[in-house]
RNA sequence: GGGCGCGUAGCUCAGUUGGCUAGAGCGCUGCCCUUACAAGGCAGAUGUCGGGGGUUCGACUCCCUCCGCGCCCACCA
């Protein structure tokens, strides 16, 4: 046993961080079988943004569980992944290196980005392979800062297991998953309307949409009805008039009953379009009739699909109106020349410019009535985008969703912590529309293992992919060649073309359980760790990450990917505002918090956020955590200085009472942890610990010194030793550094590999010290005795006397039951209170 | 518009199936260098439990309703 004279938190973190790494304290023992393992599908942090306290908070929550399960005897599989795949990384790399990917450029072997990044608006164009390589470099550096943070905060991750979402394992798994779904017709390629970001030139999935309130205006357009009468239509998108393919009204709307099945004619373009009925048309909106354009919004897509309408595409992928020829098939007009003249005014303009121009044209030709009426309305944006989404048709890969009942059943099967989070999942499943588009027109991502044949005329057949074989994965179709072809045939008539796109990042991260457990690369590991036990994650990505992962596992394994989902809340600053992500040495920079308060203290703060609850960023809580850690050092030093031992008999009623109360605490903390309520486990442990220090230690210290004979001394020493060991165990998941330090003073091995405290064993010790068979240990004795001691202190405090003031006599008045309990530890009270005599009065 | 969560001391939050005078910590006030700890210890004060109804012997806890905050979802012509 070696106890420092002046225990301190100084240097503990570096010391134990190193020791744990050297000794492999958290190493996963892969000889263990599935039922002995607790496996965690750690969220791979997006290696693109700044670190903020929210990261620390939620990852620490997972670590509490990991450490608890490890002490419970489970072999914890706790790897870390890195999400370095996708658009966020591309943007970060563009910013950090001052480059931009231009896929038309050839690979430049010697390219290096400039030391100093140039002007943001003048990026250096680089080839796709060069750009992907840059992404890899940048990501590696960022991963180091993340590694440092996770180590500093004490995550008990086994760093020898892990993955990158752009790494070979992830690419193999993604491509294998792709091929298998395709083979089962659960995945298909089709040209279809797709939400499209015109700035990033990429398709966007339903889950990445957000609504933003922006100004707009109603324009009232004069269509001509079938009998030459005016038919007024309100629209916020007049520029889409040339794309109008029908006029729609509600089937029950009496105003339009006579018109259904007949035709209207558009202003400016003279296109004859059918007047159709659909219940999505709202009689109370505008004039009750709407124009259906291909495509202004998702409702247009629904109408177009369900009513089997034609298509007139005017918005191109760059967000400008493309040239079209009026009078050609599909672009019929009652006056093609006039239509063309009007359209030529719009072609080449952006949507916004075209809107302004067409409003003028309409006004000039009497096609509108009155001024546009300004409104503010919600418009769909991509969450990363800056201009409203357009809808374009293009070739995309889609995964079919399983039927809703199957998905809802999976949601029920999963244990949610907290349970109410299941509702978010169910809401999302019930609101699903269309299939899951997994195609992104980007560069840094997992490519599709597909090529397309080119006919002798040079036309690519985008709907007849040539697929890679599973054993050739991962492939990069832009670098690899399909079987039966050679490189010279790339992009040649009679040859092949690579699939130009990459997978949506969710198409890969929906397979994190499979990737991290070795589905493709390590079947032995897979058998020992899958399905996994726990998915910890944030609530805002239930509809994406969680949902998609359930879908993939449902298809691949006909099972849930994990048994439990622990959903963490947000971190708020004390003003109750959501934390901004602008960090970087800000007061809320987690590395600053850790160096200021200590890792254990920051973890203590994080433990206050139960699953699903938001947590305020509060330095005050961190101070308390630091105080607690220091108290643990000092109290432990004191207890151990009294020659505490964990072997022996505990005979004194007060000691037995303390152990019984401690056993109850262990039971409660264990039950709380099993419900993922680590916050309660800590709260109760902390409460017990402070009263243990304030009351129990004071009550027994003189006896432990030997003031009351050997039997009483031995009892106290054993009780102190058992209590200390138990408390260190209960605190270990929360305060790994300080508990390990204290543990090392007097115990072998690591506290983090020691067994979780055993309530029954404590009760047995408490019972074994009984004087008679009926003498049950009574947790209330300690409470009564502590209350009495507190009264004595209060009297001294009110008399403004020192606590060491001698008291000649004390009279205690209470119920006979409580006095009987007090009587069991009268000598300890006298000793702690420096009391000469105690008289009890019922 | 629909759903979920939250609203308890100045602040951050506990309060498990309804049950004795509603709790903790921080902060505040006072006292104490007590042989583990003065970056400490001891003690004290502090509440219309968001408002209003209802059920009940009894409601912070259950039901209804309203108010406020947050989040998720929604077809946005």
PDB file of C-alpha atoms (C1' of nucleotides) in Angstrom, chain A residues 206 234-236 282 285 290 299 377-380 420 423-424 427 433 543 576 610 618 624 627 631 634-635 638 680 683 690 693-694 698 705 790 793-794 797 800 803-804 834, chain B residues 2-7 11-16 23-27 30-45 69-77:
ATOM      1  CA  UNK A 206     -36.118  13.104 -47.887  1.00  0.00           C
ATOM      2  CA  UNK A 234     -52.791  31.320 -58.139  1.00  0.00           C
ATOM      3  CA  UNK A 235     -49.185  30.282 -58.077  1.00  0.00           C
ATOM      4  CA  UNK A 236     -45.972  31.182 -56.326  1.00  0.00           C
ATOM      5  CA  UNK A 282     -57.310  22.373 -51.539  1.00  0.00           C
ATOM      6  CA  UNK A 285     -56.292  27.757 -51.310  1.00  0.00           C
ATOM      7  CA  UNK A 290     -53.750  24.799 -59.124  1.00  0.00           C
ATOM      8  CA  UNK A 299     -47.077  17.556 -54.470  1.00  0.00           C
ATOM      9  CA  UNK A 377     -44.111  30.578 -46.998  1.00  0.00           C
ATOM     10  CA  UNK A 378     -42.110  27.491 -46.046  1.00  0.00           C
ATOM     11  CA  UNK A 379     -39.958  26.158 -48.835  1.00  0.00           C
ATOM     12  CA  UNK A 380     -37.914  22.994 -48.913  1.00  0.00           C
ATOM     13  CA  UNK A 420     -40.833   7.712 -25.722  1.00  0.00           C
ATOM     14  CA  UNK A 423     -42.627   7.616 -31.206  1.00  0.00           C
ATOM     15  CA  UNK A 424     -40.214   9.629 -33.334  1.00  0.00           C
ATOM     16  CA  UNK A 427     -43.907   9.034 -36.882  1.00  0.00           C
ATOM     17  CA  UNK A 433     -42.935   8.658 -49.090  1.00  0.00           C
ATOM     18  CA  UNK A 543     -35.162   9.181 -38.854  1.00  0.00           C
ATOM     19  CA  UNK A 576     -31.184  27.929 -22.756  1.00  0.00           C
ATOM     20  CA  UNK A 610     -30.144  11.301 -18.520  1.00  0.00           C
ATOM     21  CA  UNK A 618     -22.734  24.419 -16.552  1.00  0.00           C
ATOM     22  CA  UNK A 624     -18.719  20.113  -8.063  1.00  0.00           C
ATOM     23  CA  UNK A 627     -14.651  18.724  -5.615  1.00  0.00           C
ATOM     24  CA  UNK A 631     -12.910  14.405  -1.734  1.00  0.00           C
ATOM     25  CA  UNK A 634      -8.795  12.607   0.758  1.00  0.00           C
ATOM     26  CA  UNK A 635     -11.465  10.373   2.219  1.00  0.00           C
ATOM     27  CA  UNK A 638      -8.012   8.804   5.555  1.00  0.00           C
ATOM     28  CA  UNK A 680     -29.565   8.283 -10.867  1.00  0.00           C
ATOM     29  CA  UNK A 683     -26.759  10.837  -7.762  1.00  0.00           C
ATOM     30  CA  UNK A 690     -21.022  12.601   1.247  1.00  0.00           C
ATOM     31  CA  UNK A 693     -17.709  11.188   4.833  1.00  0.00           C
ATOM     32  CA  UNK A 694     -19.580  13.671   6.996  1.00  0.00           C
ATOM     33  CA  UNK A 698     -16.582  10.990  11.929  1.00  0.00           C
ATOM     34  CA  UNK A 705      -7.956   4.346  15.961  1.00  0.00           C
ATOM     35  CA  UNK A 790     -26.085  16.579  13.536  1.00  0.00           C
ATOM     36  CA  UNK A 793     -23.196  19.999  15.843  1.00  0.00           C
ATOM     37  CA  UNK A 794     -26.095  22.372  15.373  1.00  0.00           C
ATOM     38  CA  UNK A 797     -22.764  25.944  15.702  1.00  0.00           C
ATOM     39  CA  UNK A 800     -20.676  29.737  17.929  1.00  0.00           C
ATOM     40  CA  UNK A 803     -16.801  21.505  16.816  1.00  0.00           C
ATOM     41  CA  UNK A 804     -14.121  20.138  19.097  1.00  0.00           C
ATOM     42  CA  UNK A 834     -16.946  14.836  22.333  1.00  0.00           C
TER      43      UNK A 834
ATOM     44  C1'   G B   2     -50.265  16.579 -35.875  1.00  0.00           C
ATOM     45  C1'   G B   3     -46.971  14.264 -32.305  1.00  0.00           C
ATOM     46  C1'   C B   4     -43.367  14.004 -28.274  1.00  0.00           C
ATOM     47  C1'   G B   5     -40.950  16.170 -24.165  1.00  0.00           C
ATOM     48  C1'   C B   6     -40.459  19.949 -20.506  1.00  0.00           C
ATOM     49  C1'   G B   7     -42.364  23.832 -16.849  1.00  0.00           C
ATOM     50  C1'   C B  11     -29.581  28.806 -10.766  1.00  0.00           C
ATOM     51  C1'   U B  12     -29.108  23.379 -12.327  1.00  0.00           C
ATOM     52  C1'   C B  13     -32.108  19.503 -11.227  1.00  0.00           C
ATOM     53  C1'   A B  14     -34.199  14.871  -7.872  1.00  0.00           C
ATOM     54  C1'   G B  15     -39.033  13.495  -6.340  1.00  0.00           C
ATOM     55  C1'   U B  16     -39.772   5.383  -8.601  1.00  0.00           C
ATOM     56  C1'   G B  23     -35.597  17.384  -1.340  1.00  0.00           C
ATOM     57  C1'   A B  24     -30.097  17.876  -3.216  1.00  0.00           C
ATOM     58  C1'   G B  25     -26.146  20.741  -4.965  1.00  0.00           C
ATOM     59  C1'   C B  26     -24.671  25.636  -6.465  1.00  0.00           C
ATOM     60  C1'   G B  27     -25.414  30.544  -4.855  1.00  0.00           C
ATOM     61  C1'   G B  30     -23.412  32.684  10.057  1.00  0.00           C
ATOM     62  C1'   C B  31     -19.801  29.854  12.630  1.00  0.00           C
ATOM     63  C1'   C B  32     -15.298  26.710  12.903  1.00  0.00           C
ATOM     64  C1'   C B  33      -7.768  26.206  11.161  1.00  0.00           C
ATOM     65  C1'   U B  34     -11.986  19.623  14.314  1.00  0.00           C
ATOM     66  C1'   U B  35      -4.927  14.993  14.141  1.00  0.00           C
ATOM     67  C1'   A B  36      -8.252  13.173   5.403  1.00  0.00           C
ATOM     68  C1'   C B  37      -9.513  17.537   3.085  1.00  0.00           C
ATOM     69  C1'   A B  38      -9.495  25.796   4.426  1.00  0.00           C
ATOM     70  C1'   A B  39      -9.494  24.816  -3.690  1.00  0.00           C
ATOM     71  C1'   G B  40     -12.059  22.480   3.453  1.00  0.00           C
ATOM     72  C1'   G B  41     -15.835  21.485   7.429  1.00  0.00           C
ATOM     73  C1'   C B  42     -20.458  22.470  10.294  1.00  0.00           C
ATOM     74  C1'   A B  43     -25.014  24.870  10.509  1.00  0.00           C
ATOM     75  C1'   G B  44     -29.051  28.226   8.665  1.00  0.00           C
ATOM     76  C1'   A B  45     -32.722  30.835   5.451  1.00  0.00           C
ATOM     77  C1'   C B  69     -40.617  26.765 -23.809  1.00  0.00           C
ATOM     78  C1'   G B  70     -38.066  23.080 -26.789  1.00  0.00           C
ATOM     79  C1'   C B  71     -37.802  19.290 -30.386  1.00  0.00           C
ATOM     80  C1'   C B  72     -39.747  16.046 -34.334  1.00  0.00           C
ATOM     81  C1'   C B  73     -43.142  15.558 -38.316  1.00  0.00           C
ATOM     82  C1'   A B  74     -46.647  17.752 -42.102  1.00  0.00           C
ATOM     83  C1'   C B  75     -49.102  18.351 -49.500  1.00  0.00           C
ATOM     84  C1'   C B  76     -45.406  24.583 -48.866  1.00  0.00           C
ATOM     85  C1'   A B  77     -50.045  25.434 -55.541  1.00  0.00           C
TER      86        A B  77
END
